[in-house]
Amino acid sequence: MDGDIRKCFDQISHDALLAKLDTFPTMNRQVRAWLKAKVVMQDETIFPEKGTPQGGVLSPLLANIALDGIEELLSNWIAEIPAFSPAGHRISKPNRRKRLLFVRYADDFVVLHPDKEVVESAKSLIEEFLKTMSLEIHQDKTSITHTYISVDNQRPGFKFLGFWIRNYLVGKTKRGKRGEEYKTFIRPHPQNISDVLRKIKIILRQNREVPTVVERLNPIIRGWANYFSTVASKKTFSAMDNKLMIQLMRWAKRKHPTRPKVWIRNRYLFKDTRNGKSRLRFGYMGKNKKLLAFRTLRKLLLLGIRKSPAIRASTTMILSIGLSEVGHWEIVLLVSRFSALFEIRTTNVISVI
């Protein structure tokens, strides 16, 4: 299950948050004053009764304090539910806790378990927990799906932090050391691809000068490519490079409607021979005949899924999910603190971002 909390930062109860904070009186008064500080919007003055100011220094911390405790609640709950292995043996409490996996980043969270009914029950528990903070689950953005089987006409896999995470069935010759019948692939979500292409299209419509377009688009291309460079993005980057070049050539044609295509290519396409490679780049010649062109996603791409040496499972992580031994309502994900990709041999977990 991948879920989202509706208006998390805007709906948090001040009284419930301060009670959960449970700090010394001076700090309590300071936090209360910060939460109750008036907000001036044009000619209107608002005195907030709930929520934390988005963009505030303490907002992420206070939101994490408000949502803290869900993982412990689920862990204690699942430990009391009897479970048996496929061979009929009773599963111990520690192993029952490991089968239910919960990960949260801000107001987005994921719950994973081999049994769909357990996931649905966990959703109800989370809803009860959120009511204590005057929060609720966003039903339209919350869904329960299988990681590689289509259920109720829903696409397998789920979206988390802009990534599309899914398992794919593989044959016996393609299986890894553990012998699972599937492999996990993490790719950019199609919605994120559409959003960045739409953003580029708007910038091209708003600007007519090449230096301005290059200056505005390069940070977007660089940031988007760096964010998704640690996952399986090779085909996505290549496809987006082609679409970006088509958009740029159409922009040039609109800028010079009476010029032939050969003239436009000669004016805006330059052969870049740096780094021992030869490729056409869309740009212009700046001072000292220096080529100022768009960055390509291929240049920023880390080909394939890069694997670094194994690290211990005790290494500090922001978010962590293990891989269950049985069942198929599961996925492999680990978000580390340092934007790197690791493989942990002890739990067979892949980290992204």
CSV table of N, CA and C in Angstrom, one decimal, residues 18-148:
chain,number,residue,atom,x,y,z
A,18,LEU,N,1.5,19.7,20.8
A,18,LEU,CA,2.2,20.2,22.0
A,18,LEU,C,2.2,19.1,23.1
A,19,ALA,N,1.0,18.4,23.2
A,19,ALA,CA,1.0,17.3,24.2
A,19,ALA,C,1.9,16.2,23.9
A,20,LYS,N,2.1,15.9,22.6
A,20,LYS,CA,3.0,14.8,22.2
A,20,LYS,C,4.5,15.3,22.3
A,21,LEU,N,4.7,16.6,22.1
A,21,LEU,CA,6.0,17.1,22.2
A,21,LEU,C,6.5,17.0,23.7
A,22,ASP,N,5.7,17.3,24.7
A,22,ASP,CA,5.9,17.0,26.1
A,22,ASP,C,7.3,17.5,26.5
A,23,THR,N,7.6,18.8,26.3
A,23,THR,CA,8.9,19.4,26.6
A,23,THR,C,8.7,20.3,27.8
A,24,PHE,N,9.8,20.9,28.2
A,24,PHE,CA,9.8,21.8,29.4
A,24,PHE,C,9.0,23.1,29.0
A,25,PRO,N,8.5,23.8,30.1
A,25,PRO,CA,7.6,24.9,29.8
A,25,PRO,C,8.1,26.0,28.9
A,26,THR,N,9.3,26.4,29.0
A,26,THR,CA,9.9,27.5,28.2
A,26,THR,C,9.8,27.1,26.7
A,27,MET,N,10.3,25.9,26.4
A,27,MET,CA,10.2,25.4,25.0
A,27,MET,C,8.8,25.3,24.5
A,28,ASN,N,7.9,24.8,25.4
A,28,ASN,CA,6.5,24.7,25.1
A,28,ASN,C,5.9,26.0,24.7
A,29,ARG,N,6.2,27.0,25.5
A,29,ARG,CA,5.6,28.4,25.2
A,29,ARG,C,6.2,28.9,23.9
A,30,GLN,N,7.5,28.6,23.6
A,30,GLN,CA,8.1,29.1,22.4
A,30,GLN,C,7.5,28.5,21.2
A,31,VAL,N,7.3,27.1,21.2
A,31,VAL,CA,6.7,26.4,20.1
A,31,VAL,C,5.3,26.9,19.9
A,32,ARG,N,4.5,27.0,21.0
A,32,ARG,CA,3.1,27.5,20.8
A,32,ARG,C,3.1,28.9,20.2
A,33,ALA,N,4.0,29.8,20.6
A,33,ALA,CA,4.0,31.1,20.0
A,33,ALA,C,4.3,31.1,18.6
A,34,TRP,N,5.2,30.2,18.2
A,34,TRP,CA,5.6,30.0,16.8
A,34,TRP,C,4.4,29.5,16.0
A,35,LEU,N,3.7,28.5,16.5
A,35,LEU,CA,2.6,28.0,15.8
A,35,LEU,C,1.4,29.0,15.7
A,36,LYS,N,1.2,29.8,16.7
A,36,LYS,CA,0.1,30.8,16.7
A,36,LYS,C,0.5,32.1,16.1
A,37,ALA,N,1.7,32.2,15.6
A,37,ALA,CA,2.1,33.5,15.0
A,37,ALA,C,1.2,33.9,13.8
A,38,LYS,N,0.8,35.1,13.7
A,38,LYS,CA,-0.1,35.5,12.6
A,38,LYS,C,0.5,35.5,11.3
A,39,VAL,N,-0.3,35.3,10.3
A,39,VAL,CA,0.2,35.2,8.9
A,39,VAL,C,-0.5,36.3,8.1
A,40,VAL,N,0.3,37.2,7.5
A,40,VAL,CA,-0.2,38.3,6.7
A,40,VAL,C,-0.2,38.0,5.2
A,41,MET,N,-1.4,37.9,4.6
A,41,MET,CA,-1.5,37.7,3.2
A,41,MET,C,-2.2,38.8,2.5
A,42,GLN,N,-1.4,39.6,1.8
A,42,GLN,CA,-1.9,40.8,1.1
A,42,GLN,C,-2.5,41.7,2.2
A,43,ASP,N,-3.9,41.9,2.2
A,43,ASP,CA,-4.5,42.8,3.1
A,43,ASP,C,-5.2,42.0,4.2
A,44,GLU,N,-5.0,40.7,4.3
A,44,GLU,CA,-5.7,39.8,5.2
A,44,GLU,C,-4.7,39.3,6.2
A,45,THR,N,-5.1,39.3,7.5
A,45,THR,CA,-4.3,38.7,8.6
A,45,THR,C,-5.0,37.5,9.1
A,46,ILE,N,-4.2,36.4,9.2
A,46,ILE,CA,-4.8,35.1,9.6
A,46,ILE,C,-4.1,34.7,10.9
A,47,PHE,N,-4.9,34.2,11.9
A,47,PHE,CA,-4.3,33.7,13.1
A,47,PHE,C,-4.6,32.2,13.1
A,48,PRO,N,-3.6,31.4,12.8
A,48,PRO,CA,-3.8,29.9,12.5
A,48,PRO,C,-4.3,29.2,13.8
A,49,GLU,N,-5.2,28.3,13.7
A,49,GLU,CA,-5.7,27.5,14.8
A,49,GLU,C,-5.2,26.1,14.7
A,50,LYS,N,-4.6,25.7,13.5
A,50,LYS,CA,-4.1,24.4,13.3
A,50,LYS,C,-3.1,24.4,12.2
A,51,GLY,N,-2.3,23.3,12.2
A,51,GLY,CA,-1.3,23.2,11.1
A,51,GLY,C,0.0,23.9,11.5
A,52,THR,N,1.1,23.6,10.7
A,52,THR,CA,2.4,24.2,10.8
A,52,THR,C,2.7,25.0,9.5
A,53,PRO,N,3.3,26.1,9.6
A,53,PRO,CA,3.6,26.9,8.4
A,53,PRO,C,4.5,26.2,7.4
A,54,GLN,N,4.0,26.0,6.2
A,54,GLN,CA,4.9,25.3,5.2
A,54,GLN,C,6.0,26.2,4.8
A,55,GLY,N,7.2,25.6,4.8
A,55,GLY,CA,8.4,26.4,4.5
A,55,GLY,C,9.1,26.9,5.8
A,56,GLY,N,8.4,26.7,6.9
A,56,GLY,CA,9.1,27.2,8.2
A,56,GLY,C,10.2,26.3,8.6
A,57,VAL,N,11.1,26.8,9.4
A,57,VAL,CA,12.3,26.1,9.8
A,57,VAL,C,11.9,24.8,10.6
A,58,LEU,N,10.9,24.9,11.5
A,58,LEU,CA,10.6,23.8,12.3
A,58,LEU,C,9.5,22.9,11.8
A,59,SER,N,8.9,23.3,10.7
A,59,SER,CA,7.7,22.5,10.2
A,59,SER,C,8.0,21.0,9.9
A,60,PRO,N,9.1,20.7,9.2
A,60,PRO,CA,9.4,19.3,9.0
A,60,PRO,C,9.6,18.5,10.3
A,61,LEU,N,10.3,19.1,11.3
A,61,LEU,CA,10.6,18.5,12.5
A,61,LEU,C,9.2,18.2,13.3
A,62,LEU,N,8.4,19.2,13.4
A,62,LEU,CA,7.1,19.1,14.1
A,62,LEU,C,6.2,18.1,13.4
A,63,ALA,N,6.2,18.0,12.1
A,63,ALA,CA,5.4,17.1,11.4
A,63,ALA,C,5.9,15.6,11.7
A,64,ASN,N,7.2,15.5,11.7
A,64,ASN,CA,7.8,14.1,12.1
A,64,ASN,C,7.4,13.7,13.5
A,65,ILE,N,7.4,14.7,14.4
A,65,ILE,CA,7.0,14.4,15.8
A,65,ILE,C,5.5,14.0,15.8
A,66,ALA,N,4.7,14.7,15.0
A,66,ALA,CA,3.3,14.4,15.0
A,66,ALA,C,3.0,13.0,14.5
A,67,LEU,N,3.8,12.5,13.5
A,67,LEU,CA,3.6,11.3,12.8
A,67,LEU,C,4.4,10.1,13.4
A,68,ASP,N,5.3,10.5,14.4
A,68,ASP,CA,6.1,9.4,15.0
A,68,ASP,C,5.2,8.5,15.8
A,69,GLY,N,5.5,7.2,15.7
A,69,GLY,CA,4.8,6.2,16.5
A,69,GLY,C,4.0,5.2,15.7
A,70,ILE,N,3.8,5.5,14.4
A,70,ILE,CA,3.0,4.6,13.5
A,70,ILE,C,3.8,3.3,13.4
A,71,GLU,N,5.1,3.4,13.2
A,71,GLU,CA,5.9,2.2,12.9
A,71,GLU,C,5.8,1.3,14.2
A,72,GLU,N,6.0,1.9,15.4
A,72,GLU,CA,5.9,1.1,16.6
A,72,GLU,C,4.5,0.5,16.8
A,73,LEU,N,3.5,1.2,16.5
A,73,LEU,CA,2.1,0.7,16.6
A,73,LEU,C,1.9,-0.5,15.7
A,74,LEU,N,2.3,-0.4,14.5
A,74,LEU,CA,2.2,-1.5,13.6
A,74,LEU,C,3.0,-2.7,14.0
A,75,SER,N,4.2,-2.5,14.5
A,75,SER,CA,5.1,-3.5,14.9
A,75,SER,C,4.5,-4.3,16.1
A,76,ASN,N,4.0,-3.6,17.0
A,76,ASN,CA,3.4,-4.3,18.2
A,76,ASN,C,2.1,-5.0,17.8
A,77,TRP,N,1.4,-4.5,16.9
A,77,TRP,CA,0.1,-5.1,16.4
A,77,TRP,C,0.4,-6.4,15.7
A,78,ILE,N,1.3,-6.4,14.7
A,78,ILE,CA,1.5,-7.5,13.9
A,78,ILE,C,2.1,-8.7,14.7
A,79,ALA,N,2.9,-8.3,15.8
A,79,ALA,CA,3.5,-9.4,16.6
A,79,ALA,C,2.5,-10.2,17.3
A,80,GLU,N,1.3,-9.7,17.5
A,80,GLU,CA,0.3,-10.5,18.3
A,80,GLU,C,-0.6,-11.3,17.3
A,81,ILE,N,-0.5,-11.2,16.0
A,81,ILE,CA,-1.3,-11.9,15.1
A,81,ILE,C,-0.6,-13.2,14.7
A,82,PRO,N,-1.2,-14.4,15.0
A,82,PRO,CA,-0.5,-15.6,14.7
A,82,PRO,C,-0.3,-15.8,13.2
A,83,ALA,N,0.8,-16.3,12.8
A,83,ALA,CA,1.2,-16.5,11.4
A,83,ALA,C,2.0,-17.8,11.2
A,84,PHE,N,1.8,-18.4,10.1
A,84,PHE,CA,2.4,-19.7,9.9
A,84,PHE,C,3.2,-19.7,8.5
A,85,SER,N,4.2,-20.5,8.4
A,85,SER,CA,5.0,-20.6,7.2
A,85,SER,C,4.3,-21.5,6.2
A,86,PRO,N,4.7,-21.5,4.9
A,86,PRO,CA,4.1,-22.5,4.0
A,86,PRO,C,4.2,-23.9,4.4
A,87,ALA,N,5.2,-24.3,5.3
A,87,ALA,CA,5.3,-25.6,5.7
A,87,ALA,C,4.5,-25.9,7.0
A,88,GLY,N,3.8,-24.9,7.5
A,88,GLY,CA,2.9,-25.1,8.6
A,88,GLY,C,3.5,-24.8,10.0
A,89,HIS,N,4.7,-24.3,10.0
A,89,HIS,CA,5.4,-23.9,11.3
A,89,HIS,C,5.0,-22.5,11.7
A,90,ARG,N,4.8,-22.4,13.0
A,90,ARG,CA,4.5,-21.1,13.6
A,90,ARG,C,5.6,-20.1,13.5
A,91,ILE,N,5.3,-18.9,13.0
A,91,ILE,CA,6.4,-17.9,12.8
A,91,ILE,C,6.5,-17.1,14.1
A,92,SER,N,7.8,-16.9,14.5
A,92,SER,CA,8.0,-16.2,15.8
A,92,SER,C,7.7,-14.8,15.7
A,93,LYS,N,7.6,-14.1,16.9
A,93,LYS,CA,7.2,-12.7,16.9
A,93,LYS,C,8.2,-11.8,16.2
A,94,PRO,N,9.5,-12.0,16.4
A,94,PRO,CA,10.5,-11.2,15.6
A,94,PRO,C,10.3,-11.3,14.1
A,95,ASN,N,10.1,-12.5,13.6
A,95,ASN,CA,9.9,-12.7,12.2
A,95,ASN,C,8.6,-12.1,11.7
A,96,ARG,N,7.6,-12.1,12.6
A,96,ARG,CA,6.3,-11.5,12.2
A,96,ARG,C,6.5,-10.0,12.0
A,97,ARG,N,7.3,-9.4,12.9
A,97,ARG,CA,7.5,-8.0,12.8
A,97,ARG,C,8.2,-7.7,11.5
A,98,LYS,N,9.2,-8.6,11.1
A,98,LYS,CA,9.9,-8.3,9.8
A,98,LYS,C,9.1,-8.4,8.6
A,99,ARG,N,8.0,-9.2,8.7
A,99,ARG,CA,7.2,-9.4,7.5
A,99,ARG,C,6.4,-8.1,7.1
A,100,LEU,N,6.0,-7.3,8.2
A,100,LEU,CA,5.3,-6.1,7.9
A,100,LEU,C,6.3,-5.0,7.9
A,101,LEU,N,6.3,-4.3,6.7
A,101,LEU,CA,7.3,-3.3,6.5
A,101,LEU,C,6.7,-2.0,6.3
A,102,PHE,N,7.1,-1.0,7.0
A,102,PHE,CA,6.5,0.4,7.0
A,102,PHE,C,7.7,1.4,6.7
A,103,VAL,N,7.5,2.3,5.8
A,103,VAL,CA,8.5,3.3,5.5
A,103,VAL,C,7.7,4.6,5.2
A,104,ARG,N,8.2,5.7,5.8
A,104,ARG,CA,7.6,7.0,5.6
A,104,ARG,C,8.6,8.1,5.3
A,105,TYR,N,8.2,9.0,4.4
A,105,TYR,CA,9.1,10.1,4.1
A,105,TYR,C,8.1,11.3,4.1
A,106,ALA,N,8.2,12.2,5.1
A,106,ALA,CA,7.2,13.3,5.3
A,106,ALA,C,5.8,12.7,5.4
A,107,ASP,N,4.9,13.1,4.5
A,107,ASP,CA,3.5,12.6,4.5
A,107,ASP,C,3.3,11.5,3.6
A,108,ASP,N,4.3,11.0,2.9
A,108,ASP,CA,4.1,9.8,2.0
A,108,ASP,C,4.6,8.6,2.8
A,109,PHE,N,3.9,7.5,2.6
A,109,PHE,CA,4.3,6.3,3.3
A,109,PHE,C,4.0,5.0,2.5
A,110,VAL,N,4.6,3.9,2.8
A,110,VAL,CA,4.4,2.6,2.2
A,110,VAL,C,4.3,1.6,3.2
A,111,VAL,N,3.3,0.7,3.1
A,111,VAL,CA,3.1,-0.5,4.0
A,111,VAL,C,3.2,-1.7,3.1
A,112,LEU,N,4.1,-2.7,3.4
A,112,LEU,CA,4.3,-3.9,2.6
A,112,LEU,C,4.1,-5.1,3.5
A,113,HIS,N,3.4,-6.1,3.0
A,113,HIS,CA,3.2,-7.4,3.7
A,113,HIS,C,2.7,-8.4,2.7
A,114,PRO,N,3.1,-9.7,2.9
A,114,PRO,CA,2.7,-10.8,1.9
A,114,PRO,C,1.2,-11.0,1.9
A,115,ASP,N,0.4,-10.6,2.9
A,115,ASP,CA,-1.0,-10.8,3.0
A,115,ASP,C,-1.8,-9.5,2.8
A,116,LYS,N,-2.6,-9.4,1.8
A,116,LYS,CA,-3.4,-8.2,1.5
A,116,LYS,C,-4.3,-7.8,2.6
A,117,GLU,N,-4.9,-8.8,3.3
A,117,GLU,CA,-5.8,-8.5,4.4
A,117,GLU,C,-5.1,-7.8,5.5
A,118,VAL,N,-3.9,-8.2,5.8
A,118,VAL,CA,-3.1,-7.5,6.8
A,118,VAL,C,-2.8,-6.1,6.4
A,119,VAL,N,-2.5,-5.8,5.2
A,119,VAL,CA,-2.3,-4.5,4.7
A,119,VAL,C,-3.5,-3.6,4.9
A,120,GLU,N,-4.7,-4.2,4.6
A,120,GLU,CA,-5.9,-3.4,4.8
A,120,GLU,C,-6.2,-3.1,6.2
A,121,SER,N,-5.9,-4.1,7.1
A,121,SER,CA,-6.1,-3.8,8.5
A,121,SER,C,-5.1,-2.8,9.0
A,122,ALA,N,-3.8,-2.8,8.5
A,122,ALA,CA,-2.9,-1.8,8.9
A,122,ALA,C,-3.3,-0.4,8.5
A,123,LYS,N,-4.0,-0.3,7.3
A,123,LYS,CA,-4.5,1.0,6.9
A,123,LYS,C,-5.5,1.5,7.9
A,124,SER,N,-6.4,0.6,8.4
A,124,SER,CA,-7.4,1.1,9.4
A,124,SER,C,-6.7,1.6,10.7
A,125,LEU,N,-5.6,0.9,11.1
A,125,LEU,CA,-4.9,1.3,12.3
A,125,LEU,C,-4.2,2.7,12.1
A,126,ILE,N,-3.7,2.9,10.9
A,126,ILE,CA,-3.0,4.2,10.6
A,126,ILE,C,-4.1,5.3,10.6
A,127,GLU,N,-5.3,5.0,10.1
A,127,GLU,CA,-6.3,6.0,10.1
A,127,GLU,C,-6.7,6.4,11.5
A,128,GLU,N,-6.8,5.4,12.4
A,128,GLU,CA,-7.1,5.7,13.8
A,128,GLU,C,-6.0,6.5,14.5
A,129,PHE,N,-4.8,6.2,14.1
A,129,PHE,CA,-3.7,6.9,14.7
A,129,PHE,C,-3.7,8.4,14.3
A,130,LEU,N,-4.0,8.6,13.0
A,130,LEU,CA,-4.0,10.0,12.4
A,130,LEU,C,-5.1,10.8,13.0
A,131,LYS,N,-6.2,10.2,13.4
A,131,LYS,CA,-7.3,10.9,14.0
A,131,LYS,C,-6.9,11.6,15.2
A,132,THR,N,-6.0,11.1,16.0
A,132,THR,CA,-5.5,11.7,17.2
A,132,THR,C,-4.8,13.0,17.0
A,133,MET,N,-4.3,13.2,15.7
A,133,MET,CA,-3.6,14.5,15.4
A,133,MET,C,-4.5,15.3,14.4
A,134,SER,N,-5.8,14.9,14.3
A,134,SER,CA,-6.7,15.6,13.4
A,134,SER,C,-6.3,15.5,11.9
A,135,LEU,N,-5.7,14.4,11.6
A,135,LEU,CA,-5.3,14.1,10.2
A,135,LEU,C,-6.1,13.0,9.6
A,136,GLU,N,-6.0,12.8,8.3
A,136,GLU,CA,-6.7,11.7,7.7
A,136,GLU,C,-5.9,11.3,6.4
A,137,ILE,N,-6.1,10.1,6.0
A,137,ILE,CA,-5.5,9.6,4.8
A,137,ILE,C,-6.2,10.1,3.5
A,138,HIS,N,-5.4,10.5,2.5
A,138,HIS,CA,-5.9,11.0,1.3
A,138,HIS,C,-6.3,9.7,0.5
A,139,GLN,N,-7.6,9.5,0.4
A,139,GLN,CA,-8.1,8.2,-0.2
A,139,GLN,C,-7.8,8.2,-1.7
A,140,ASP,N,-7.8,9.3,-2.4
A,140,ASP,CA,-7.6,9.3,-3.8
A,140,ASP,C,-6.2,9.0,-4.2
A,141,LYS,N,-5.2,9.3,-3.2
A,141,LYS,CA,-3.8,9.1,-3.5
A,141,LYS,C,-3.3,7.8,-2.8
A,142,THR,N,-4.2,7.0,-2.2
A,142,THR,CA,-3.8,5.8,-1.5
A,142,THR,C,-4.4,4.6,-2.2
A,143,SER,N,-3.5,3.7,-2.4
A,143,SER,CA,-3.9,2.5,-3.2
A,143,SER,C,-3.2,1.2,-2.7
A,144,ILE,N,-3.8,0.1,-2.8
A,144,ILE,CA,-3.2,-1.2,-2.5
A,144,ILE,C,-3.0,-2.0,-3.7
A,145,THR,N,-1.8,-2.3,-4.1
A,145,THR,CA,-1.5,-3.0,-5.3
A,145,THR,C,-0.5,-4.1,-5.1
A,146,HIS,N,-0.4,-5.0,-6.1
A,146,HIS,CA,0.6,-6.0,-6.1
A,146,HIS,C,1.8,-5.5,-6.8
A,147,THR,N,3.0,-6.1,-6.4
A,147,THR,CA,4.2,-5.6,-7.0
A,147,THR,C,4.5,-6.1,-8.4
A,148,TYR,N,3.9,-7.3,-8.8
A,148,TYR,CA,4.1,-7.7,-10.2
A,148,TYR,C,2.9,-8.4,-10.8
